[in-house]
Structure formats: structure tokens, C-alpha cells
């Protein structure tokens, strides 16, 4: 029997997979989600979301996509790994993602852009639909790909942009887009996602346990344990979920009633020893 069944859970509460059902809306994440929905509703064009590794950008993107695809006349498309070597490769990927029919054989950059422009006009004007393109790990975009996105943002009516573009990336993306004046000026929304504070970590752990089916009033984590989780992870959701997963396994092994400070200390010490061995090797 898996450990979470022993603890009265129906599923894994601390998976690191970006499952929207387990997306905890901290103040920073909630603000980003709310602002993005407004920007898309108003068809503002380009939104930029920045955050360090493990802060929850991918899960935020999945949650936003889930919400948007429930709406009539909104279609959201996601690129999770935007590494393309050439302009043609990037445009071919966009044509496939948007399901734009194309003739056999190679297309020039101009031909591909014209096909995308026609598609966006048909969707945005003739069918009154909102087309959203969300690019995760956007710091991986090449200069050529960023320039093509700038061109796509030129497609507009007198009232609004035909493409709603969301770039989610690590902080190193910022100086790159700031260096492209014609790109930087088009950004209508800039938002930085911050790590969780200690109270939010407490709420996140409780939320994930409830989502996984935990119904008992008894807390599986002591306040002291949560303080140590905060101290060690500095509020980064990915680190929190990994540490909490390991802590629940240790809880079952130790036959305790709740994850306490000692369990967290032991896991941190084991991690430190492992990292030390890797450095020596």
C-alpha cells in the first residue's frame, strides 16, 4: 500500500508535476492570474511574467490555460520548450500548433507569416475569437524567435491586438527584452512572481492535503516543521513539494502522528550530506 493511502489520502499531495488542481494561489500567484485574465479579456497583446526556477510559473500557466479553454471564443495554445534553431523551424512549429493547413514542401518566412496573419484575422475579426499563445521557459527563445514574435504583435485592428502573447520566463529574460526597444514598448503587463512567505507555506500544505483527500482535522505538519520548511526552501513551491513528499514518507517510517521539526532536520541533513558527496566526487 502506498504511503498516502496509509495517511488517509486519495492521491499524491506533493507531486512536482504542474497539476492545475494543486495550484495554490499565493498573493503573488493570484495577482498574476487575475492580471493576465484582464489583459487577455481586454486584448492588450503582450504580457511578461518573470520568476526564479521553482517559483511556480509552469503550474500558473497550466491553470491559466485551463481557465481560458473553458471560455467561449477563447483558444489558448502553449509552447513548453521554445528552443528553435531557425526562424523556419519556429514558424513551422507555430503553424502546427495553431493547426493551420499548409501546402507540402518548404515555406519561406514571409509565406509562413502571411499564413499566420490570415489565420489571426479570420479568428480575431471574422469569428470574434481570442487567440492566446503562452510560451513557458521563454528565456530559451532565440533572438530570431523574439523578433518573429514582435512581428506577430504588429497584427492588430484599430481596437485590439489579434494575438494575445504571454511570455513566462526566468529573470535573465528581462535584460534581453529590454534591449529590444520595439519589443519592450509593446509589453502591456509586467509581473514578477515571488516566493511564498511562512503563512502561505502553511496554507499551501493544507490546501494540497485537502486536494489529495485528507479530511482529518489533525494537522500532518507541526508549526515547528513548517517553520523549518520555510527556512530551508525560502518559499519556493518546487522545493516545498519535494521536501513535504519526503517528509510524509519519513512520517510513515517513523510511526509518528505528524511531521515534526526532527523529521525536517533529518531530511535537510541527508540532503546536505548527499550534496557534499557529489562535490567530493
PDB file of C-alpha atoms in Angstrom:
ATOM      1  CA  UNK A   1       0.000   0.000   0.000  1.00  0.00           C
ATOM      2  CA  UNK A   2       1.367   3.448  -0.931  1.00  0.00           C
ATOM      3  CA  UNK A   3       2.256   5.829   1.855  1.00  0.00           C
ATOM      4  CA  UNK A   4      -0.507   8.314   1.084  1.00  0.00           C
ATOM      5  CA  UNK A   5      -3.179   5.631   1.493  1.00  0.00           C
ATOM      6  CA  UNK A   6      -1.820   4.918   4.961  1.00  0.00           C
ATOM      7  CA  UNK A   7      -2.178   8.611   5.814  1.00  0.00           C
ATOM      8  CA  UNK A   8      -5.796   8.784   4.634  1.00  0.00           C
ATOM      9  CA  UNK A   9      -5.065  10.392   1.284  1.00  0.00           C
ATOM     10  CA  UNK A  10      -6.611   9.527  -2.053  1.00  0.00           C
ATOM     11  CA  UNK A  11      -3.685  10.622  -4.203  1.00  0.00           C
ATOM     12  CA  UNK A  12      -0.182  12.046  -4.060  1.00  0.00           C
ATOM     13  CA  UNK A  13      -0.419  15.526  -2.482  1.00  0.00           C
ATOM     14  CA  UNK A  14       3.112  16.696  -3.195  1.00  0.00           C
ATOM     15  CA  UNK A  15       3.856  15.730  -6.761  1.00  0.00           C
ATOM     16  CA  UNK A  16       6.172  18.141  -8.576  1.00  0.00           C
ATOM     17  CA  UNK A  17       4.128  17.780 -11.779  1.00  0.00           C
ATOM     18  CA  UNK A  18       2.349  21.040 -12.749  1.00  0.00           C
ATOM     19  CA  UNK A  19      -1.188  19.812 -11.998  1.00  0.00           C
ATOM     20  CA  UNK A  20      -3.596  22.804 -12.042  1.00  0.00           C
ATOM     21  CA  UNK A  21      -5.760  21.076  -9.411  1.00  0.00           C
ATOM     22  CA  UNK A  22      -2.916  21.520  -6.925  1.00  0.00           C
ATOM     23  CA  UNK A  23      -2.141  25.115  -7.868  1.00  0.00           C
ATOM     24  CA  UNK A  24      -2.065  27.124  -4.656  1.00  0.00           C
ATOM     25  CA  UNK A  25      -2.868  30.787  -5.200  1.00  0.00           C
ATOM     26  CA  UNK A  26      -0.427  32.726  -3.078  1.00  0.00           C
ATOM     27  CA  UNK A  27      -0.847  36.510  -3.126  1.00  0.00           C
ATOM     28  CA  UNK A  28       1.723  36.807  -5.915  1.00  0.00           C
ATOM     29  CA  UNK A  29       0.329  33.934  -7.990  1.00  0.00           C
ATOM     30  CA  UNK A  30      -3.241  35.133  -7.549  1.00  0.00           C
ATOM     31  CA  UNK A  31      -2.329  38.642  -8.681  1.00  0.00           C
ATOM     32  CA  UNK A  32      -0.570  37.259 -11.768  1.00  0.00           C
ATOM     33  CA  UNK A  33      -3.532  35.045 -12.664  1.00  0.00           C
ATOM     34  CA  UNK A  34      -6.029  37.878 -12.187  1.00  0.00           C
ATOM     35  CA  UNK A  35      -4.000  40.430 -14.141  1.00  0.00           C
ATOM     36  CA  UNK A  36      -3.398  38.011 -17.010  1.00  0.00           C
ATOM     37  CA  UNK A  37      -7.104  37.282 -17.374  1.00  0.00           C
ATOM     38  CA  UNK A  38      -7.858  41.007 -17.510  1.00  0.00           C
ATOM     39  CA  UNK A  39      -5.123  41.631 -20.092  1.00  0.00           C
ATOM     40  CA  UNK A  40      -6.478  38.831 -22.265  1.00  0.00           C
ATOM     41  CA  UNK A  41     -10.072  39.951 -21.877  1.00  0.00           C
ATOM     42  CA  UNK A  42      -9.071  43.459 -22.966  1.00  0.00           C
ATOM     43  CA  UNK A  43      -6.853  42.052 -25.733  1.00  0.00           C
ATOM     44  CA  UNK A  44      -3.854  44.098 -24.639  1.00  0.00           C
ATOM     45  CA  UNK A  45      -1.310  41.993 -26.548  1.00  0.00           C
ATOM     46  CA  UNK A  46       1.918  41.138 -24.752  1.00  0.00           C
ATOM     47  CA  UNK A  47       2.278  40.059 -21.104  1.00  0.00           C
ATOM     48  CA  UNK A  48       5.563  39.221 -19.371  1.00  0.00           C
ATOM     49  CA  UNK A  49       5.688  37.005 -16.270  1.00  0.00           C
ATOM     50  CA  UNK A  50       9.049  36.534 -14.559  1.00  0.00           C
ATOM     51  CA  UNK A  51      10.135  34.323 -11.678  1.00  0.00           C
ATOM     52  CA  UNK A  52      13.046  32.243 -10.450  1.00  0.00           C
ATOM     53  CA  UNK A  53      13.346  28.494 -11.055  1.00  0.00           C
ATOM     54  CA  UNK A  54      10.799  26.576  -8.989  1.00  0.00           C
ATOM     55  CA  UNK A  55       8.568  29.526  -8.130  1.00  0.00           C
ATOM     56  CA  UNK A  56       5.528  28.040  -9.881  1.00  0.00           C
ATOM     57  CA  UNK A  57       5.406  29.635 -13.333  1.00  0.00           C
ATOM     58  CA  UNK A  58       4.584  26.430 -15.207  1.00  0.00           C
ATOM     59  CA  UNK A  59       1.730  25.483 -12.874  1.00  0.00           C
ATOM     60  CA  UNK A  60       0.400  29.041 -13.155  1.00  0.00           C
ATOM     61  CA  UNK A  61       0.452  28.697 -16.930  1.00  0.00           C
ATOM     62  CA  UNK A  62      -1.403  25.384 -16.801  1.00  0.00           C
ATOM     63  CA  UNK A  63      -4.033  26.870 -14.506  1.00  0.00           C
ATOM     64  CA  UNK A  64      -4.490  29.900 -16.766  1.00  0.00           C
ATOM     65  CA  UNK A  65      -4.811  27.667 -19.831  1.00  0.00           C
ATOM     66  CA  UNK A  66      -7.389  25.553 -18.017  1.00  0.00           C
ATOM     67  CA  UNK A  67      -9.470  28.622 -17.175  1.00  0.00           C
ATOM     68  CA  UNK A  68      -9.210  30.137 -20.648  1.00  0.00           C
ATOM     69  CA  UNK A  69     -10.158  26.976 -22.500  1.00  0.00           C
ATOM     70  CA  UNK A  70     -13.396  26.829 -20.523  1.00  0.00           C
ATOM     71  CA  UNK A  71     -14.437  30.164 -22.022  1.00  0.00           C
ATOM     72  CA  UNK A  72     -16.338  30.534 -25.256  1.00  0.00           C
ATOM     73  CA  UNK A  73     -14.438  32.140 -28.111  1.00  0.00           C
ATOM     74  CA  UNK A  74     -11.045  31.786 -26.416  1.00  0.00           C
ATOM     75  CA  UNK A  75      -8.386  29.359 -27.599  1.00  0.00           C
ATOM     76  CA  UNK A  76      -5.157  29.014 -25.640  1.00  0.00           C
ATOM     77  CA  UNK A  77      -2.058  27.385 -27.098  1.00  0.00           C
ATOM     78  CA  UNK A  78       1.078  26.554 -25.112  1.00  0.00           C
ATOM     79  CA  UNK A  79       4.734  26.122 -26.014  1.00  0.00           C
ATOM     80  CA  UNK A  80       6.629  24.500 -23.150  1.00  0.00           C
ATOM     81  CA  UNK A  81      10.117  24.307 -24.642  1.00  0.00           C
ATOM     82  CA  UNK A  82      10.664  27.174 -27.112  1.00  0.00           C
ATOM     83  CA  UNK A  83      14.125  26.234 -28.356  1.00  0.00           C
ATOM     84  CA  UNK A  84      14.231  26.538 -32.140  1.00  0.00           C
ATOM     85  CA  UNK A  85      17.394  26.797 -34.182  1.00  0.00           C
ATOM     86  CA  UNK A  86      15.984  28.738 -37.131  1.00  0.00           C
ATOM     87  CA  UNK A  87      13.156  31.107 -37.974  1.00  0.00           C
ATOM     88  CA  UNK A  88      11.645  28.487 -40.277  1.00  0.00           C
ATOM     89  CA  UNK A  89      11.662  25.864 -37.531  1.00  0.00           C
ATOM     90  CA  UNK A  90       9.887  28.224 -35.111  1.00  0.00           C
ATOM     91  CA  UNK A  91       7.268  29.251 -37.668  1.00  0.00           C
ATOM     92  CA  UNK A  92       6.657  25.621 -38.678  1.00  0.00           C
ATOM     93  CA  UNK A  93       6.024  24.809 -35.009  1.00  0.00           C
ATOM     94  CA  UNK A  94       3.542  27.704 -34.756  1.00  0.00           C
ATOM     95  CA  UNK A  95       1.690  26.581 -37.882  1.00  0.00           C
ATOM     96  CA  UNK A  96       1.378  23.086 -36.440  1.00  0.00           C
ATOM     97  CA  UNK A  97       0.344  24.357 -33.004  1.00  0.00           C
ATOM     98  CA  UNK A  98      -2.360  26.595 -34.470  1.00  0.00           C
ATOM     99  CA  UNK A  99      -3.443  23.805 -36.851  1.00  0.00           C
ATOM    100  CA  UNK A 100      -3.015  25.987 -39.888  1.00  0.00           C
ATOM    101  CA  UNK A 101      -3.187  23.933 -43.069  1.00  0.00           C
ATOM    102  CA  UNK A 102      -0.138  24.356 -45.275  1.00  0.00           C
ATOM    103  CA  UNK A 103       0.982  23.158 -48.645  1.00  0.00           C
ATOM    104  CA  UNK A 104       3.634  20.412 -48.858  1.00  0.00           C
ATOM    105  CA  UNK A 105       7.254  21.459 -49.055  1.00  0.00           C
ATOM    106  CA  UNK A 106       9.272  24.269 -47.504  1.00  0.00           C
ATOM    107  CA  UNK A 107       7.791  27.676 -46.784  1.00  0.00           C
ATOM    108  CA  UNK A 108       9.613  30.960 -46.761  1.00  0.00           C
ATOM    109  CA  UNK A 109       9.482  33.099 -43.623  1.00  0.00           C
ATOM    110  CA  UNK A 110       7.307  35.626 -45.442  1.00  0.00           C
ATOM    111  CA  UNK A 111       4.842  32.947 -46.592  1.00  0.00           C
ATOM    112  CA  UNK A 112       4.563  31.475 -43.081  1.00  0.00           C
ATOM    113  CA  UNK A 113       3.980  34.888 -41.518  1.00  0.00           C
ATOM    114  CA  UNK A 114       1.290  35.675 -44.084  1.00  0.00           C
ATOM    115  CA  UNK A 115      -0.484  32.406 -43.261  1.00  0.00           C
ATOM    116  CA  UNK A 116      -0.406  33.161 -39.539  1.00  0.00           C
ATOM    117  CA  UNK A 117      -1.625  36.715 -40.156  1.00  0.00           C
ATOM    118  CA  UNK A 118      -4.544  35.418 -42.219  1.00  0.00           C
ATOM    119  CA  UNK A 119      -5.373  32.876 -39.513  1.00  0.00           C
ATOM    120  CA  UNK A 120      -5.338  35.523 -36.777  1.00  0.00           C
ATOM    121  CA  UNK A 121      -7.522  37.841 -38.866  1.00  0.00           C
ATOM    122  CA  UNK A 122     -10.081  35.087 -39.511  1.00  0.00           C
ATOM    123  CA  UNK A 123     -10.182  34.091 -35.855  1.00  0.00           C
ATOM    124  CA  UNK A 124      -9.996  37.544 -34.314  1.00  0.00           C
ATOM    125  CA  UNK A 125     -12.129  39.563 -36.712  1.00  0.00           C
ATOM    126  CA  UNK A 126     -14.388  37.283 -38.707  1.00  0.00           C
ATOM    127  CA  UNK A 127     -15.081  34.808 -35.864  1.00  0.00           C
ATOM    128  CA  UNK A 128     -14.579  37.218 -32.937  1.00  0.00           C
ATOM    129  CA  UNK A 129     -12.302  34.767 -31.135  1.00  0.00           C
ATOM    130  CA  UNK A 130      -9.371  35.481 -28.844  1.00  0.00           C
ATOM    131  CA  UNK A 131      -6.190  33.587 -29.704  1.00  0.00           C
ATOM    132  CA  UNK A 132      -3.734  33.202 -26.827  1.00  0.00           C
ATOM    133  CA  UNK A 133      -0.166  31.953 -27.190  1.00  0.00           C
ATOM    134  CA  UNK A 134       1.557  31.136 -23.884  1.00  0.00           C
ATOM    135  CA  UNK A 135       5.284  30.415 -24.030  1.00  0.00           C
ATOM    136  CA  UNK A 136       6.846  28.861 -20.940  1.00  0.00           C
ATOM    137  CA  UNK A 137      10.625  28.912 -20.311  1.00  0.00           C
ATOM    138  CA  UNK A 138      10.693  31.940 -22.611  1.00  0.00           C
ATOM    139  CA  UNK A 139      14.304  32.686 -21.700  1.00  0.00           C
ATOM    140  CA  UNK A 140      15.100  29.872 -24.163  1.00  0.00           C
ATOM    141  CA  UNK A 141      13.786  31.875 -27.122  1.00  0.00           C
ATOM    142  CA  UNK A 142      16.447  32.843 -29.647  1.00  0.00           C
ATOM    143  CA  UNK A 143      16.829  36.481 -30.787  1.00  0.00           C
ATOM    144  CA  UNK A 144      15.332  35.450 -34.139  1.00  0.00           C
ATOM    145  CA  UNK A 145      12.279  33.905 -32.436  1.00  0.00           C
ATOM    146  CA  UNK A 146      11.759  37.015 -30.307  1.00  0.00           C
ATOM    147  CA  UNK A 147      11.913  39.139 -33.437  1.00  0.00           C
ATOM    148  CA  UNK A 148       9.271  36.970 -35.114  1.00  0.00           C
ATOM    149  CA  UNK A 149       7.023  37.353 -32.081  1.00  0.00           C
ATOM    150  CA  UNK A 150       7.479  41.116 -32.331  1.00  0.00           C
ATOM    151  CA  UNK A 151       6.271  40.918 -35.934  1.00  0.00           C
ATOM    152  CA  UNK A 152       3.227  38.866 -34.905  1.00  0.00           C
ATOM    153  CA  UNK A 153       2.331  41.533 -32.343  1.00  0.00           C
ATOM    154  CA  UNK A 154       2.057  44.041 -35.204  1.00  0.00           C
ATOM    155  CA  UNK A 155      -1.068  42.258 -36.413  1.00  0.00           C
ATOM    156  CA  UNK A 156      -3.954  44.282 -34.996  1.00  0.00           C
ATOM    157  CA  UNK A 157      -7.213  46.020 -35.706  1.00  0.00           C
ATOM    158  CA  UNK A 158      -7.942  49.613 -34.781  1.00  0.00           C
ATOM    159  CA  UNK A 159      -9.199  48.374 -31.404  1.00  0.00           C
ATOM    160  CA  UNK A 160      -7.014  45.476 -30.287  1.00  0.00           C
ATOM    161  CA  UNK A 161      -4.160  43.043 -30.922  1.00  0.00           C
ATOM    162  CA  UNK A 162      -5.022  39.893 -32.863  1.00  0.00           C
ATOM    163  CA  UNK A 163      -2.615  37.741 -30.825  1.00  0.00           C
ATOM    164  CA  UNK A 164      -2.502  37.658 -27.031  1.00  0.00           C
ATOM    165  CA  UNK A 165       1.057  36.638 -26.204  1.00  0.00           C
ATOM    166  CA  UNK A 166       2.221  35.582 -22.738  1.00  0.00           C
ATOM    167  CA  UNK A 167       5.912  35.045 -22.053  1.00  0.00           C
ATOM    168  CA  UNK A 168       6.817  33.237 -18.828  1.00  0.00           C
ATOM    169  CA  UNK A 169      10.491  33.052 -18.055  1.00  0.00           C
ATOM    170  CA  UNK A 170      13.351  33.321 -15.633  1.00  0.00           C
ATOM    171  CA  UNK A 171      14.794  36.743 -14.675  1.00  0.00           C
ATOM    172  CA  UNK A 172      17.542  36.555 -17.322  1.00  0.00           C
ATOM    173  CA  UNK A 173      14.822  37.125 -19.933  1.00  0.00           C
ATOM    174  CA  UNK A 174      14.330  40.694 -18.679  1.00  0.00           C
ATOM    175  CA  UNK A 175      17.543  42.336 -19.992  1.00  0.00           C
ATOM    176  CA  UNK A 176      17.045  40.618 -23.342  1.00  0.00           C
ATOM    177  CA  UNK A 177      13.576  42.042 -23.952  1.00  0.00           C
ATOM    178  CA  UNK A 178      14.585  45.415 -22.515  1.00  0.00           C
ATOM    179  CA  UNK A 179      17.309  45.529 -25.138  1.00  0.00           C
ATOM    180  CA  UNK A 180      14.694  45.230 -27.881  1.00  0.00           C
ATOM    181  CA  UNK A 181      13.048  48.643 -27.753  1.00  0.00           C
ATOM    182  CA  UNK A 182      10.307  47.812 -30.236  1.00  0.00           C
ATOM    183  CA  UNK A 183       9.522  44.692 -28.186  1.00  0.00           C
ATOM    184  CA  UNK A 184       9.770  46.235 -24.706  1.00  0.00           C
ATOM    185  CA  UNK A 185       7.390  49.052 -25.650  1.00  0.00           C
ATOM    186  CA  UNK A 186       4.716  46.502 -26.579  1.00  0.00           C
ATOM    187  CA  UNK A 187       4.561  44.885 -23.134  1.00  0.00           C
ATOM    188  CA  UNK A 188       1.226  45.772 -21.537  1.00  0.00           C
ATOM    189  CA  UNK A 189       1.673  43.676 -18.373  1.00  0.00           C
ATOM    190  CA  UNK A 190       4.831  43.031 -16.373  1.00  0.00           C
ATOM    191  CA  UNK A 191       4.626  40.875 -13.257  1.00  0.00           C
ATOM    192  CA  UNK A 192       7.204  39.157 -11.057  1.00  0.00           C
ATOM    193  CA  UNK A 193       6.181  36.050  -9.105  1.00  0.00           C
ATOM    194  CA  UNK A 194       7.653  35.983  -5.621  1.00  0.00           C
ATOM    195  CA  UNK A 195       8.264  33.014  -3.292  1.00  0.00           C
ATOM    196  CA  UNK A 196       5.761  32.202  -0.529  1.00  0.00           C
ATOM    197  CA  UNK A 197       6.018  33.545   2.996  1.00  0.00           C
ATOM    198  CA  UNK A 198       5.710  31.257   6.016  1.00  0.00           C
ATOM    199  CA  UNK A 199       1.948  31.710   6.409  1.00  0.00           C
ATOM    200  CA  UNK A 200       1.436  30.928   2.729  1.00  0.00           C
ATOM    201  CA  UNK A 201       3.525  27.767   3.041  1.00  0.00           C
ATOM    202  CA  UNK A 202       1.253  26.647   5.884  1.00  0.00           C
ATOM    203  CA  UNK A 203      -1.798  27.370   3.729  1.00  0.00           C
ATOM    204  CA  UNK A 204      -0.256  25.693   0.662  1.00  0.00           C
ATOM    205  CA  UNK A 205       0.492  22.476   2.550  1.00  0.00           C
ATOM    206  CA  UNK A 206      -3.040  22.365   3.980  1.00  0.00           C
ATOM    207  CA  UNK A 207      -4.534  23.080   0.541  1.00  0.00           C
ATOM    208  CA  UNK A 208      -2.585  20.318  -1.183  1.00  0.00           C
ATOM    209  CA  UNK A 209      -3.509  17.810   1.503  1.00  0.00           C
ATOM    210  CA  UNK A 210      -7.206  18.687   1.132  1.00  0.00           C
ATOM    211  CA  UNK A 211      -6.952  18.373  -2.649  1.00  0.00           C
ATOM    212  CA  UNK A 212      -5.458  14.925  -2.141  1.00  0.00           C
ATOM    213  CA  UNK A 213      -8.427  13.841   0.002  1.00  0.00           C
ATOM    214  CA  UNK A 214      -7.151  14.469   3.523  1.00  0.00           C
ATOM    215  CA  UNK A 215     -10.246  15.062   5.682  1.00  0.00           C
ATOM    216  CA  UNK A 216      -8.950  14.858   9.254  1.00  0.00           C
ATOM    217  CA  UNK A 217      -8.794  17.966  11.426  1.00  0.00           C
ATOM    218  CA  UNK A 218      -5.435  16.793  12.765  1.00  0.00           C
ATOM    219  CA  UNK A 219      -2.542  18.548  11.061  1.00  0.00           C
ATOM    220  CA  UNK A 220       0.082  16.327   9.445  1.00  0.00           C
ATOM    221  CA  UNK A 221       2.744  19.029   9.896  1.00  0.00           C
ATOM    222  CA  UNK A 222       3.599  20.806  13.140  1.00  0.00           C
ATOM    223  CA  UNK A 223       4.125  24.569  13.200  1.00  0.00           C
ATOM    224  CA  UNK A 224       7.805  23.978  14.004  1.00  0.00           C
ATOM    225  CA  UNK A 225       8.149  21.710  10.964  1.00  0.00           C
ATOM    226  CA  UNK A 226       6.599  24.339   8.701  1.00  0.00           C
ATOM    227  CA  UNK A 227       8.977  26.972  10.069  1.00  0.00           C
ATOM    228  CA  UNK A 228      11.931  24.732   9.172  1.00  0.00           C
ATOM    229  CA  UNK A 229      10.450  24.073   5.729  1.00  0.00           C
ATOM    230  CA  UNK A 230      10.235  27.821   5.182  1.00  0.00           C
ATOM    231  CA  UNK A 231      13.772  28.387   6.424  1.00  0.00           C
ATOM    232  CA  UNK A 232      15.200  25.702   4.148  1.00  0.00           C
ATOM    233  CA  UNK A 233      13.157  26.289   0.977  1.00  0.00           C
ATOM    234  CA  UNK A 234      12.876  30.080   1.212  1.00  0.00           C
ATOM    235  CA  UNK A 235       9.299  29.759  -0.036  1.00  0.00           C
ATOM    236  CA  UNK A 236       9.926  28.170  -3.448  1.00  0.00           C
ATOM    237  CA  UNK A 237       6.975  25.850  -4.234  1.00  0.00           C
ATOM    238  CA  UNK A 238       9.015  23.206  -6.049  1.00  0.00           C
ATOM    239  CA  UNK A 239      11.388  22.852  -3.115  1.00  0.00           C
ATOM    240  CA  UNK A 240       8.467  22.798  -0.693  1.00  0.00           C
ATOM    241  CA  UNK A 241       6.635  19.990  -2.504  1.00  0.00           C
ATOM    242  CA  UNK A 242       9.799  17.872  -2.756  1.00  0.00           C
ATOM    243  CA  UNK A 243      10.599  18.289   0.930  1.00  0.00           C
ATOM    244  CA  UNK A 244       6.987  17.629   2.001  1.00  0.00           C
ATOM    245  CA  UNK A 245       6.820  14.465  -0.100  1.00  0.00           C
ATOM    246  CA  UNK A 246       9.955  13.131   1.567  1.00  0.00           C
ATOM    247  CA  UNK A 247       8.636  14.213   4.978  1.00  0.00           C
ATOM    248  CA  UNK A 248       5.424  12.200   4.599  1.00  0.00           C
ATOM    249  CA  UNK A 249       7.416   9.127   3.666  1.00  0.00           C
ATOM    250  CA  UNK A 250       9.502   9.612   6.799  1.00  0.00           C
ATOM    251  CA  UNK A 251       6.338  10.127   8.819  1.00  0.00           C
ATOM    252  CA  UNK A 252       5.119   6.650   7.895  1.00  0.00           C
ATOM    253  CA  UNK A 253       8.519   5.089   8.538  1.00  0.00           C
ATOM    254  CA  UNK A 254       8.956   6.784  11.929  1.00  0.00           C
ATOM    255  CA  UNK A 255       5.428   5.884  13.069  1.00  0.00           C
ATOM    256  CA  UNK A 256       4.814   9.413  14.362  1.00  0.00           C
ATOM    257  CA  UNK A 257       1.479  11.228  14.276  1.00  0.00           C
ATOM    258  CA  UNK A 258       2.750  14.311  12.463  1.00  0.00           C
ATOM    259  CA  UNK A 259       5.800  15.598  10.621  1.00  0.00           C
ATOM    260  CA  UNK A 260       7.820  17.412  13.257  1.00  0.00           C
ATOM    261  CA  UNK A 261      10.936  19.535  13.327  1.00  0.00           C
ATOM    262  CA  UNK A 262      13.169  16.484  13.832  1.00  0.00           C
ATOM    263  CA  UNK A 263      11.984  14.844  10.597  1.00  0.00           C
ATOM    264  CA  UNK A 264      12.638  18.004   8.590  1.00  0.00           C
ATOM    265  CA  UNK A 265      16.086  18.424  10.198  1.00  0.00           C
ATOM    266  CA  UNK A 266      16.967  14.839   9.292  1.00  0.00           C
ATOM    267  CA  UNK A 267      15.939  15.292   5.674  1.00  0.00           C
ATOM    268  CA  UNK A 268      17.891  18.538   5.374  1.00  0.00           C
ATOM    269  CA  UNK A 269      20.965  16.882   6.863  1.00  0.00           C
ATOM    270  CA  UNK A 270      20.681  13.936   4.455  1.00  0.00           C
ATOM    271  CA  UNK A 271      20.393  16.326   1.525  1.00  0.00           C
ATOM    272  CA  UNK A 272      23.434  18.258   2.739  1.00  0.00           C
ATOM    273  CA  UNK A 273      25.476  15.068   3.062  1.00  0.00           C
ATOM    274  CA  UNK A 274      24.452  13.933  -0.427  1.00  0.00           C
ATOM    275  CA  UNK A 275      25.428  17.262  -1.963  1.00  0.00           C
ATOM    276  CA  UNK A 276      28.739  17.105  -0.106  1.00  0.00           C
ATOM    277  CA  UNK A 277      29.464  13.668  -1.564  1.00  0.00           C
ATOM    278  CA  UNK A 278      28.648  14.881  -5.067  1.00  0.00           C
ATOM    279  CA  UNK A 279      31.074  17.786  -4.688  1.00  0.00           C
ATOM    280  CA  UNK A 280      33.847  15.460  -3.464  1.00  0.00           C
ATOM    281  CA  UNK A 281      33.281  13.095  -6.367  1.00  0.00           C
TER     282      UNK A 281
END
